[in-house]
mmCIF file of C-alpha atoms in Angstrom:
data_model
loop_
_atom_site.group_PDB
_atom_site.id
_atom_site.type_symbol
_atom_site.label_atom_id
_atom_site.label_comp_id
_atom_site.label_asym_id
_atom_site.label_seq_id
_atom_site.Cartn_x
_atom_site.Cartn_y
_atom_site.Cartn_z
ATOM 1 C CA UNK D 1 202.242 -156.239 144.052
ATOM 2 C CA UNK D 2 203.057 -153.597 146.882
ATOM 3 C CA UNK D 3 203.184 -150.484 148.498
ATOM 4 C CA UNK D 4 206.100 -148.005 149.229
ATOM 5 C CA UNK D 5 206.911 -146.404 152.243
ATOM 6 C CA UNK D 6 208.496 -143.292 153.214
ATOM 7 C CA UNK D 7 209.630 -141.806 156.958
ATOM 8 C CA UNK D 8 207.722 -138.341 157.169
ATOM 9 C CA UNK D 9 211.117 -136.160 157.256
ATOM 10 C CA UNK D 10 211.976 -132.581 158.236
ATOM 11 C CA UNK D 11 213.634 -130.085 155.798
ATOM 12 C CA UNK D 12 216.583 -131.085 154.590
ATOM 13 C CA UNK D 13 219.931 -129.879 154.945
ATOM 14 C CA UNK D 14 219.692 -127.326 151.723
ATOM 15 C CA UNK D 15 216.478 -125.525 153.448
ATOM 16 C CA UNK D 16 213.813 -127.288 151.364
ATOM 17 C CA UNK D 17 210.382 -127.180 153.046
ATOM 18 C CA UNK D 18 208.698 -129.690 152.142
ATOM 19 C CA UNK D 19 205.726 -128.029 152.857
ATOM 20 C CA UNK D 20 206.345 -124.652 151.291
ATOM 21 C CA UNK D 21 207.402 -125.489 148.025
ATOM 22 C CA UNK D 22 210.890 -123.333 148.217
ATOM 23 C CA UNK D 23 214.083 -122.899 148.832
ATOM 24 C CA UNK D 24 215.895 -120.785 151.267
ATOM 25 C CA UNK D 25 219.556 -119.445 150.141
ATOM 26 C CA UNK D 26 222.268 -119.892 152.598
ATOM 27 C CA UNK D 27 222.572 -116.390 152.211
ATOM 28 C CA UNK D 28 219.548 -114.674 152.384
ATOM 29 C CA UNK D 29 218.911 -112.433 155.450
ATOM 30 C CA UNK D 30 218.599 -113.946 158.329
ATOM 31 C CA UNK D 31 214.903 -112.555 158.512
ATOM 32 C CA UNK D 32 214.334 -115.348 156.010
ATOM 33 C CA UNK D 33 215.584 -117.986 158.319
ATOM 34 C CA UNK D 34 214.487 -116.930 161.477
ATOM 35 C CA UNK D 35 210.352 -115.691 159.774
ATOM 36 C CA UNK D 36 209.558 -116.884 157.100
ATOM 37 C CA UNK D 37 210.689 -120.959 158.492
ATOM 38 C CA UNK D 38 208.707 -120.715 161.681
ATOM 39 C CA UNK D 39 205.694 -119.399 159.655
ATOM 40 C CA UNK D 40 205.579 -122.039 157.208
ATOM 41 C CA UNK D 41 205.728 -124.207 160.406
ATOM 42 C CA UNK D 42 202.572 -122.843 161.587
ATOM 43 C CA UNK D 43 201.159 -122.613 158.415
ATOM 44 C CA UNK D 44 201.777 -126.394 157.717
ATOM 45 C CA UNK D 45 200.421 -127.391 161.873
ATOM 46 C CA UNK D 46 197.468 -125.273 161.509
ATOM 47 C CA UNK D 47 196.536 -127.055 158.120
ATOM 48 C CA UNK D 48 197.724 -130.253 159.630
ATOM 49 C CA UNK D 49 195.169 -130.279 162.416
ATOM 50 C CA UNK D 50 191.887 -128.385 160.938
ATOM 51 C CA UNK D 51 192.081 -129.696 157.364
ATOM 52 C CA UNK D 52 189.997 -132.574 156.682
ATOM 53 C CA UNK D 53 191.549 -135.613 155.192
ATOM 54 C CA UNK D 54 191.942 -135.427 151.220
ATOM 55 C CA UNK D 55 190.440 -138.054 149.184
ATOM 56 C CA UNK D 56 193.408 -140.286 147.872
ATOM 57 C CA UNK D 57 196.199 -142.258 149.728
ATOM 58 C CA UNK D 58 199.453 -144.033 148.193
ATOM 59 C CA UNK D 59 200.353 -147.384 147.793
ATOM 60 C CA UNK D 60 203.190 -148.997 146.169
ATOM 61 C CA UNK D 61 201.985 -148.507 142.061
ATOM 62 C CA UNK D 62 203.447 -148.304 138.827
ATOM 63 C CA UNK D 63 201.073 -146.222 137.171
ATOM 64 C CA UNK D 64 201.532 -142.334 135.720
ATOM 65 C CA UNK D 65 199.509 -141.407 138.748
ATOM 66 C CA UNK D 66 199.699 -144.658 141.118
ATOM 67 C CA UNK D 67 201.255 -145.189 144.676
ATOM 68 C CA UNK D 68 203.069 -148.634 145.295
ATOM 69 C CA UNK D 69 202.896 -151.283 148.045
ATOM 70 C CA UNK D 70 203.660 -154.738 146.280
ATOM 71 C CA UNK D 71 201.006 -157.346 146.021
ATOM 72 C CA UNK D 72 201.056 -160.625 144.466
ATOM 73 C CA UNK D 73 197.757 -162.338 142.639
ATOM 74 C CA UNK D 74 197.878 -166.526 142.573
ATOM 75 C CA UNK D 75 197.423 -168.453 140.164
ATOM 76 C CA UNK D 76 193.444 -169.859 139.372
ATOM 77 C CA UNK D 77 193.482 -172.645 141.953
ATOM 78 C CA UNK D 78 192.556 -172.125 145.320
ATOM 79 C CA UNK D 79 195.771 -170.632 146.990
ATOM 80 C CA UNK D 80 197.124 -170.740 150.764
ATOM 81 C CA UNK D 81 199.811 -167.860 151.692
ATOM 82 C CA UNK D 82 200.460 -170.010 154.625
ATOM 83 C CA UNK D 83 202.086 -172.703 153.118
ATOM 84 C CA UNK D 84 205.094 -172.276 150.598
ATOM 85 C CA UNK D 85 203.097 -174.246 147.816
ATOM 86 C CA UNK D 86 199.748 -173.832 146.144
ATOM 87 C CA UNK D 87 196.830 -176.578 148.423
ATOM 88 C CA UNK D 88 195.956 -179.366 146.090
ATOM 89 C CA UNK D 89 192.281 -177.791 146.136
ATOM 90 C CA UNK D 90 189.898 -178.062 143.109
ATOM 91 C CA UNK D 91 190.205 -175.110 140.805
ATOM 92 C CA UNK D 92 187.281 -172.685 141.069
ATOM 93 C CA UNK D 93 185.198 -171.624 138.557
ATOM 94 C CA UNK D 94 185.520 -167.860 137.252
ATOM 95 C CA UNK D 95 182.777 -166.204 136.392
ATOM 96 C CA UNK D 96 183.057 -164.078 133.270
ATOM 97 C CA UNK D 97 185.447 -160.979 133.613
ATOM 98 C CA UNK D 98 183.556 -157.882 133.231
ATOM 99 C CA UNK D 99 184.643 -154.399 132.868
ATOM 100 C CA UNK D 100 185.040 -152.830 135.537
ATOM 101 C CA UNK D 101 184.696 -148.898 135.517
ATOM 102 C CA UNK D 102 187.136 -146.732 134.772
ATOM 103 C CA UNK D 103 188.939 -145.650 138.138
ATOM 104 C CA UNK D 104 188.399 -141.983 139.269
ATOM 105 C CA UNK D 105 191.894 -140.848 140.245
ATOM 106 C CA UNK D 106 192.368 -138.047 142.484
ATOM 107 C CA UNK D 107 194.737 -134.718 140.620
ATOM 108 C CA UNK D 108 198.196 -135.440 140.248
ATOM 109 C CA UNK D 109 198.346 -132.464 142.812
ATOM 110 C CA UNK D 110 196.380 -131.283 145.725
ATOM 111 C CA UNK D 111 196.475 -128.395 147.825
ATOM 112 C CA UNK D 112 196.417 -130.914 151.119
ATOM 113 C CA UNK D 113 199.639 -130.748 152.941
ATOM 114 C CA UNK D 114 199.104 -134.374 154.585
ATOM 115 C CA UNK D 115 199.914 -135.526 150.812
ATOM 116 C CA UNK D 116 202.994 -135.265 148.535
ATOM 117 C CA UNK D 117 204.324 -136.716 145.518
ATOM 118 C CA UNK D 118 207.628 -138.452 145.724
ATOM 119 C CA UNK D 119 210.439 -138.151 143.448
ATOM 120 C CA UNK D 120 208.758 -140.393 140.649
ATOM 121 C CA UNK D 121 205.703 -138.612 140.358
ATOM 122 C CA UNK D 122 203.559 -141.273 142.928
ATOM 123 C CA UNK D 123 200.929 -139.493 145.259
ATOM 124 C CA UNK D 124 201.546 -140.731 148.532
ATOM 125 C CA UNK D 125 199.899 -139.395 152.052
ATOM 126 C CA UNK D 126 201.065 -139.319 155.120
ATOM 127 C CA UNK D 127 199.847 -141.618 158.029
ATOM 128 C CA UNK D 128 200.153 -140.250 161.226
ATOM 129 C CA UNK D 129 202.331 -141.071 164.524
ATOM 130 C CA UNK D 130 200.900 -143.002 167.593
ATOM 131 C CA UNK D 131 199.938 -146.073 168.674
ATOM 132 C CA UNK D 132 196.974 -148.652 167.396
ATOM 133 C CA UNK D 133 195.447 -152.176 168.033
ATOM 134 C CA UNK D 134 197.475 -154.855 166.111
ATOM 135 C CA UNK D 135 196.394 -158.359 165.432
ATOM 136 C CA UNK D 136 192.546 -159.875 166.390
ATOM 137 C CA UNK D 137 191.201 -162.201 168.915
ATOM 138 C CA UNK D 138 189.011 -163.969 166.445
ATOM 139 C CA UNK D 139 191.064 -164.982 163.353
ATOM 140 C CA UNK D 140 194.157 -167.478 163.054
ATOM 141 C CA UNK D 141 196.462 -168.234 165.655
ATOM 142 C CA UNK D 142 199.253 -165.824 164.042
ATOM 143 C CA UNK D 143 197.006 -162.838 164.140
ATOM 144 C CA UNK D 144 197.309 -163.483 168.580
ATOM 145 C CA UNK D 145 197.658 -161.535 170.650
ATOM 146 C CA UNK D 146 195.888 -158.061 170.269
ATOM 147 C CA UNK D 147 198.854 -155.658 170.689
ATOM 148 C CA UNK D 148 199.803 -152.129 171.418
ATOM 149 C CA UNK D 149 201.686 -150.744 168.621
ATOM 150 C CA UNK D 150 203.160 -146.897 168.418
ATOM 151 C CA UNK D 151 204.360 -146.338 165.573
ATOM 152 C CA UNK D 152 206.546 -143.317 163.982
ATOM 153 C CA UNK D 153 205.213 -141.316 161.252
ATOM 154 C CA UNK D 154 205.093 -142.123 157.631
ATOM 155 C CA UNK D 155 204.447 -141.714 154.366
ATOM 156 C CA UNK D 156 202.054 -144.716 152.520
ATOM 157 C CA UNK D 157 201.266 -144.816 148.446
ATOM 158 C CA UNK D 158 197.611 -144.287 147.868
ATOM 159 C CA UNK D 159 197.561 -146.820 145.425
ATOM 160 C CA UNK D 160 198.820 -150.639 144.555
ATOM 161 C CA UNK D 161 201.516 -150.304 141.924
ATOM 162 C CA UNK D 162 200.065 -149.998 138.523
ATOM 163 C CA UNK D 163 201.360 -152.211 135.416
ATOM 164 C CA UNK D 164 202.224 -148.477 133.872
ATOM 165 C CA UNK D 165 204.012 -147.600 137.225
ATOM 166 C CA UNK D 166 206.150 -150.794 137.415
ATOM 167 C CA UNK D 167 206.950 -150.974 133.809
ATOM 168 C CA UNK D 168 209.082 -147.366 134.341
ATOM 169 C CA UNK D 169 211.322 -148.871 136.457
ATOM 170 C CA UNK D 170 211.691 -152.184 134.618
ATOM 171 C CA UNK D 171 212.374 -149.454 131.391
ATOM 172 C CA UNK D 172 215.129 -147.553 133.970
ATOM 173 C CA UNK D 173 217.007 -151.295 134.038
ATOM 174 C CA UNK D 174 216.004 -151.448 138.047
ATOM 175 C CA UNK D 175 213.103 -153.980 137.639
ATOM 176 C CA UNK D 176 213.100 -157.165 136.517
ATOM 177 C CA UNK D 177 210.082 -157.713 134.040
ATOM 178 C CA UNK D 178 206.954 -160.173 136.214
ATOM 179 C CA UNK D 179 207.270 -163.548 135.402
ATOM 180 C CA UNK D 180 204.428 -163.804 133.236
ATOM 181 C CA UNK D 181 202.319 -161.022 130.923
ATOM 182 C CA UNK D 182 199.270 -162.530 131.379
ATOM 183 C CA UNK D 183 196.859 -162.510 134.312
ATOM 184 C CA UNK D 184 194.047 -165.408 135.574
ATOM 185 C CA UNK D 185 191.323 -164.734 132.275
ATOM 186 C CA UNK D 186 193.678 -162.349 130.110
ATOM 187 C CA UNK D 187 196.425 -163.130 127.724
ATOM 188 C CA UNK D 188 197.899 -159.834 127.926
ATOM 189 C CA UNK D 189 197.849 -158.271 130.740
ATOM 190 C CA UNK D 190 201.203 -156.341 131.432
ATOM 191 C CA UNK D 191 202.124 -154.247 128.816
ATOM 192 C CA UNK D 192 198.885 -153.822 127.529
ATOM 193 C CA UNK D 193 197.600 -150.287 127.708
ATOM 194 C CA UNK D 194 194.089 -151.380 128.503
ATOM 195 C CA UNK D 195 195.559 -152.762 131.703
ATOM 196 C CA UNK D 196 198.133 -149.913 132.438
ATOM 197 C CA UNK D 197 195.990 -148.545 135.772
ATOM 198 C CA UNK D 198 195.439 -151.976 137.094
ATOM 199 C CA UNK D 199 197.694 -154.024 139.589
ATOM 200 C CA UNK D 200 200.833 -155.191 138.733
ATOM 201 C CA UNK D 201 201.346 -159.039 139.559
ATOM 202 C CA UNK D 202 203.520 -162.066 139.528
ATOM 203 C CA UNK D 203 206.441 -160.063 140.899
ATOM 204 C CA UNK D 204 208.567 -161.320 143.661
ATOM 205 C CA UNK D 205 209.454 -159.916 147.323
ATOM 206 C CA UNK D 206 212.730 -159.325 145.648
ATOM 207 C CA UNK D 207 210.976 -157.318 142.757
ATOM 208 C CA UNK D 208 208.836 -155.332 145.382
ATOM 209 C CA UNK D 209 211.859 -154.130 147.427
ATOM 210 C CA UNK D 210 213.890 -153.271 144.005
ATOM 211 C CA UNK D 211 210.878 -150.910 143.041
ATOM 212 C CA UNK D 212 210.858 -149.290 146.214
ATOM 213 C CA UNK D 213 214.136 -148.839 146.487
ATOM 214 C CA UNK D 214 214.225 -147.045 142.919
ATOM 215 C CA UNK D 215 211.367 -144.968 144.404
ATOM 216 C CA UNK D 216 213.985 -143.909 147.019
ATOM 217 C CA UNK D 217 211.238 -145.641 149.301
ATOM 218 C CA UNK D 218 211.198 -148.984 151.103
ATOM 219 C CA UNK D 219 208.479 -151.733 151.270
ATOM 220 C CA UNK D 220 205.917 -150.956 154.958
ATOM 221 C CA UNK D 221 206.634 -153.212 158.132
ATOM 222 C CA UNK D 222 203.733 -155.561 158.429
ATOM 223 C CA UNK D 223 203.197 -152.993 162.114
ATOM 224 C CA UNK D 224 203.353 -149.879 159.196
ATOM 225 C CA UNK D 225 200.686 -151.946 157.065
ATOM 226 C CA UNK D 226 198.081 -153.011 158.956
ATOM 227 C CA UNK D 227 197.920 -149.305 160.610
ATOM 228 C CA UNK D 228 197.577 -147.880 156.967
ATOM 229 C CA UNK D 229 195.023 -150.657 155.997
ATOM 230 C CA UNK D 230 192.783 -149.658 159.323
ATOM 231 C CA UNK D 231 192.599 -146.216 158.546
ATOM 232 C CA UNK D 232 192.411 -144.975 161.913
ATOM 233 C CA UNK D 233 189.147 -147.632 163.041
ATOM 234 C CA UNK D 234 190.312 -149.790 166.096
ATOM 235 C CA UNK D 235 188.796 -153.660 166.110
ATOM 236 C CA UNK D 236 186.993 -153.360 162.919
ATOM 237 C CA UNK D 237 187.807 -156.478 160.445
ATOM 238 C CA UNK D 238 188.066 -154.319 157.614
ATOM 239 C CA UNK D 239 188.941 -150.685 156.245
ATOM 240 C CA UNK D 240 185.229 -149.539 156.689
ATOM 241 C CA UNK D 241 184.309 -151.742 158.768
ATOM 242 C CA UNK D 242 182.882 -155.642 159.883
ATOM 243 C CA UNK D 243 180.620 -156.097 156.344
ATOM 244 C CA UNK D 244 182.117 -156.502 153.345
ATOM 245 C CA UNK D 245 180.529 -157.475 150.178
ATOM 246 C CA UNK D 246 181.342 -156.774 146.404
ATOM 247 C CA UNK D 247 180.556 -153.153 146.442
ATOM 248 C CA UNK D 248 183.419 -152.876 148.805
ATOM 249 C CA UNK D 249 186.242 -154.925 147.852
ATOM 250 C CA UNK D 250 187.266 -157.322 144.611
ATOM 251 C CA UNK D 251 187.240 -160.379 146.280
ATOM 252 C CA UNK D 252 185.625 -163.853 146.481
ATOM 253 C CA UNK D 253 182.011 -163.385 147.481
ATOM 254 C CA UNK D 254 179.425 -165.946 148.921
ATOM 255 C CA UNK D 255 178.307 -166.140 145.487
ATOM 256 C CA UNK D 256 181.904 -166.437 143.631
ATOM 257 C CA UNK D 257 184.166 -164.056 142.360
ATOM 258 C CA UNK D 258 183.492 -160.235 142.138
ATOM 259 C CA UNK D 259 185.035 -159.693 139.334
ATOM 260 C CA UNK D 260 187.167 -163.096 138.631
ATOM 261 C CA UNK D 261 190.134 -161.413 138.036
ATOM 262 C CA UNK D 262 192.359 -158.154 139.172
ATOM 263 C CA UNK D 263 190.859 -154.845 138.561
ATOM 264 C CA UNK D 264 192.046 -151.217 138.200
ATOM 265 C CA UNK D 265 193.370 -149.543 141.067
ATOM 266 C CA UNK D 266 191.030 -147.023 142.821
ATOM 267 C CA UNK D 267 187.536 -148.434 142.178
ATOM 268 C CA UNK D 268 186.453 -148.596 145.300
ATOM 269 C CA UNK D 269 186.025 -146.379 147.899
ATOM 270 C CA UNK D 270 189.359 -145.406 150.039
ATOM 271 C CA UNK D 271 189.930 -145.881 153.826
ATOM 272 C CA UNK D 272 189.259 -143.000 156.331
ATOM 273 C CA UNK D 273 193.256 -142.425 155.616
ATOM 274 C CA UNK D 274 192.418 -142.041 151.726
ATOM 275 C CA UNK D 275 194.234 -145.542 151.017
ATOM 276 C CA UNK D 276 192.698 -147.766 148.109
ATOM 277 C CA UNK D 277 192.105 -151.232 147.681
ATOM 278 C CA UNK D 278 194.044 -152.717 151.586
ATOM 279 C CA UNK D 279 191.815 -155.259 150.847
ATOM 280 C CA UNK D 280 191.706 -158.194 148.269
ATOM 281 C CA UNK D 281 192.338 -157.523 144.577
ATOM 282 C CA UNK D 282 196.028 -158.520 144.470
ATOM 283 C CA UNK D 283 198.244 -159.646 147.816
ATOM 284 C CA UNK D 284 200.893 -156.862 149.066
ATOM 285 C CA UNK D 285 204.130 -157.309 150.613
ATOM 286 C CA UNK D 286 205.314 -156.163 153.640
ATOM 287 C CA UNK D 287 209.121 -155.825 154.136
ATOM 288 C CA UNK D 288 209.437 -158.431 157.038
ATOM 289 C CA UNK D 289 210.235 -162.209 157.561
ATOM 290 C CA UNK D 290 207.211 -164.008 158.330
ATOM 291 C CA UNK D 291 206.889 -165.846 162.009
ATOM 292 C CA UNK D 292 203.772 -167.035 163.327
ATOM 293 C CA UNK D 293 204.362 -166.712 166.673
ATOM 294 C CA UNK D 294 205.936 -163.194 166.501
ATOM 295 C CA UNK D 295 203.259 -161.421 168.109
ATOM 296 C CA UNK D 296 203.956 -162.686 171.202
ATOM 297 C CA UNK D 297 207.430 -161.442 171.130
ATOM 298 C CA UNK D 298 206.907 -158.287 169.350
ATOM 299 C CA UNK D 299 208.410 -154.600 170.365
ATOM 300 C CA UNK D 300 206.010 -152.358 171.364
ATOM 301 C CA UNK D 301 207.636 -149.721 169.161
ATOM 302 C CA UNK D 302 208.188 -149.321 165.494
ATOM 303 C CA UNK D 303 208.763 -153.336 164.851
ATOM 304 C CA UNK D 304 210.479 -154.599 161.870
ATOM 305 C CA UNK D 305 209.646 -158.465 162.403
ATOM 306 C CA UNK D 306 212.414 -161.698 162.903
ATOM 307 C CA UNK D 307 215.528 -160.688 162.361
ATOM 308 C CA UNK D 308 215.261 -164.068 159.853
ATOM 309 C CA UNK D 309 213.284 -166.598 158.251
ATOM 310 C CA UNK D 310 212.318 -168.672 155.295
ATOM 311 C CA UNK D 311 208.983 -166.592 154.093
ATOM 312 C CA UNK D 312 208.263 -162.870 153.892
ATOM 313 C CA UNK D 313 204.748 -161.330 155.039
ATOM 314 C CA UNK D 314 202.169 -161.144 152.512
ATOM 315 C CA UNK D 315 199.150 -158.610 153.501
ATOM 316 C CA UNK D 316 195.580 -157.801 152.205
ATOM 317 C CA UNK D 317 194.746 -160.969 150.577
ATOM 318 C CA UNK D 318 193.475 -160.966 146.475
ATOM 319 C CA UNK D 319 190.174 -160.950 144.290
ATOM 320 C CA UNK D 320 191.040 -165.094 144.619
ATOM 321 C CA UNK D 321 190.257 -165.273 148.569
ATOM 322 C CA UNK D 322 187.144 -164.800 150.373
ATOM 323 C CA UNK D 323 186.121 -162.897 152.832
ATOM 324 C CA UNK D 324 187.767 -164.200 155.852
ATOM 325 C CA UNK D 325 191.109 -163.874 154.057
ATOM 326 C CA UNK D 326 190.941 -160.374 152.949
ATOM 327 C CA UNK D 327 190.350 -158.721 156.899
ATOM 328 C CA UNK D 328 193.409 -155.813 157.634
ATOM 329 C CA UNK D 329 194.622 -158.051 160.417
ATOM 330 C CA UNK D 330 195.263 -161.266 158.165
ATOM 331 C CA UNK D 331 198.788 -162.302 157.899
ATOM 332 C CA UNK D 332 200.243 -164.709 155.851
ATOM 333 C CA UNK D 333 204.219 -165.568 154.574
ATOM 334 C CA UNK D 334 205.190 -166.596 150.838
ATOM 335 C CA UNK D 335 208.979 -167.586 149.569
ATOM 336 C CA UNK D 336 211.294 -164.085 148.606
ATOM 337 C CA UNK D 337 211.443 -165.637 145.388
ATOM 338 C CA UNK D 338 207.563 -166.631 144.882
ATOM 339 C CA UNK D 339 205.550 -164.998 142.293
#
């Protein structure tokens, strides 16, 4: 399905600090206000720069302990996301489905002050300001040119959004159920409890921002995306690096699929920013229109993509697309309305 996004904020207006856990009455001493803020300030820097990086990042989930970013899984046959319809390919052959181990999921709380959990209960991290590679010399024609991109600060779910997570908000009335239960070799698949930690699917652009938006969050910029999916490497195809095989990533390998289907959330091993699965397993949105020729136009600063279009960016590629398909800087575009 998706991710969700947040802007890394200051305290707010009542004195929260974020980073303290408390908050300051308006009439408290002014020792308070003037001591006790700067030190948390310190406190919070200090850990900032000499902590090392905790092991879990958000993404846009809808599981108990799941981040969100929105991904979509195709249907069986071979499927382009750079066309609006499915390619009149032959239908591959799926191996058997085989359980897959139970994810390890990082504590629903950690003492690392580059994470937080949002209002929802999601674990999300924080992905830090400045300015990275975007796009690759060596894939298709829409991932051209290589481009500087600075970027503000923000706040990425560790995880895809969860079949559990999603089903909350479709429960608070702000979701609209996916368009099917099932998934490419299960009957039930949402709803089911044995599926609850794994990917939610067959939910629209639409659907993605709606989640989001109920997480007080917003879907990433494609820009916002691809930064989180690097994890900090520069010209590397992938999150770890230029090999990729099934050990890394649910995907389609030289030797078919991986797994043949979706699988939980948080198998395999996170990005150097603690992000799971930014590649394969299910496709994520991004919040912008889709343009193929938009790198060549695009702001060097915080870009948000066309200011129109016809197809919104898909990112990350699925367990249904191999290895070519599934590199951070792969782009493709899929109807608002597509499932």
């Amino acid at each position: 399905m998706a991710r969700c996004y947040r802007l890394h904020r200051v305290p707010d207006s009542e004195g929260f600090c974020t980073y303290c856990g408390s908050r300051v009455a308006p009439d408290w001493a002014l020792w308070v206000v003037y001591v006790l803020f700067p030190l948390c300030g310190i406190a919070w820097v200090t850990s900032f720069v000499f902590a090392s990086r905790p092991p879990e990042v958000v993404t846009l989930v809808v599981t108990a302990t799941r981040p969100a970013f929105v991904s979509v899984t195709p249907t069986i046959q071979s499927f382009s996301p750079f066309s609006d319809t499915p390619e009149n390919t032959p239908t591959k052959t799926l191996p058997a489905v085989t359980d897959t181990p139970t994810p390890t999921l990082p504590p629903s709380e950690t003492p690392w002050l580059s994470q937080r959990m949002d209002a929802k209960g999601v674990s999300m991290v924080l992905i830090p300001a400045g300015a990275f590679q975007m796009g690759s010399e060596n894939g298709y024609s829409d991932e051209k040119p290589i481009h500087t991109v600075m970027l503000d600060a923000f706040y990425m779910d560790v995880y895809e959004v969860t079949n559990a997570r999603y089903q909350e908000c479709v429960q608070a009335g702000a979701c609209s159920a996916p368009s099917e239960s099932k998934s490419a070799t299960r009957d039930s698949y949402y709803g089911s409890s044995q599926f609850a930690d794994y990917p939610v699917i067959y939910v629209s652009w639409n659907d993605a921002k709606a989640y989001c938006e109920w997480r007080e969050a917003r879907l990433p910029t494609e820009a916002e995306w691809e930064k989180a999916a690097r994890g900090g490497l520069e010209g590397k195809l992938y999150p770890w690096g230029d090999e990729i095989d099934c050990a890394k990533a649910n995907y389609w390998g030289k030797d078919g699929g991986c797994v043949g289907d979706t699988s939980a959330v948080g198998i395999y091993a996170p990005n150097d920013y603690g992000l799971y699965d930014m590649a394969g397993n299910v496709w994520e949105w991004a919040a912008d229109w889709y343009a193929e020729n938009y790198y060549a136009s695009s702001p060097a600063e915080n870009p948000t993509g066309p200011v129109s279009g016809e197809s919104r960016a898909l990112r990350g590629g699925s367990w249904n697309n191999d290895g070519l398909d599934v590199r951070a800087s792969l782009r493709g575009g899929y109807s608002p309305t597509g499932r």
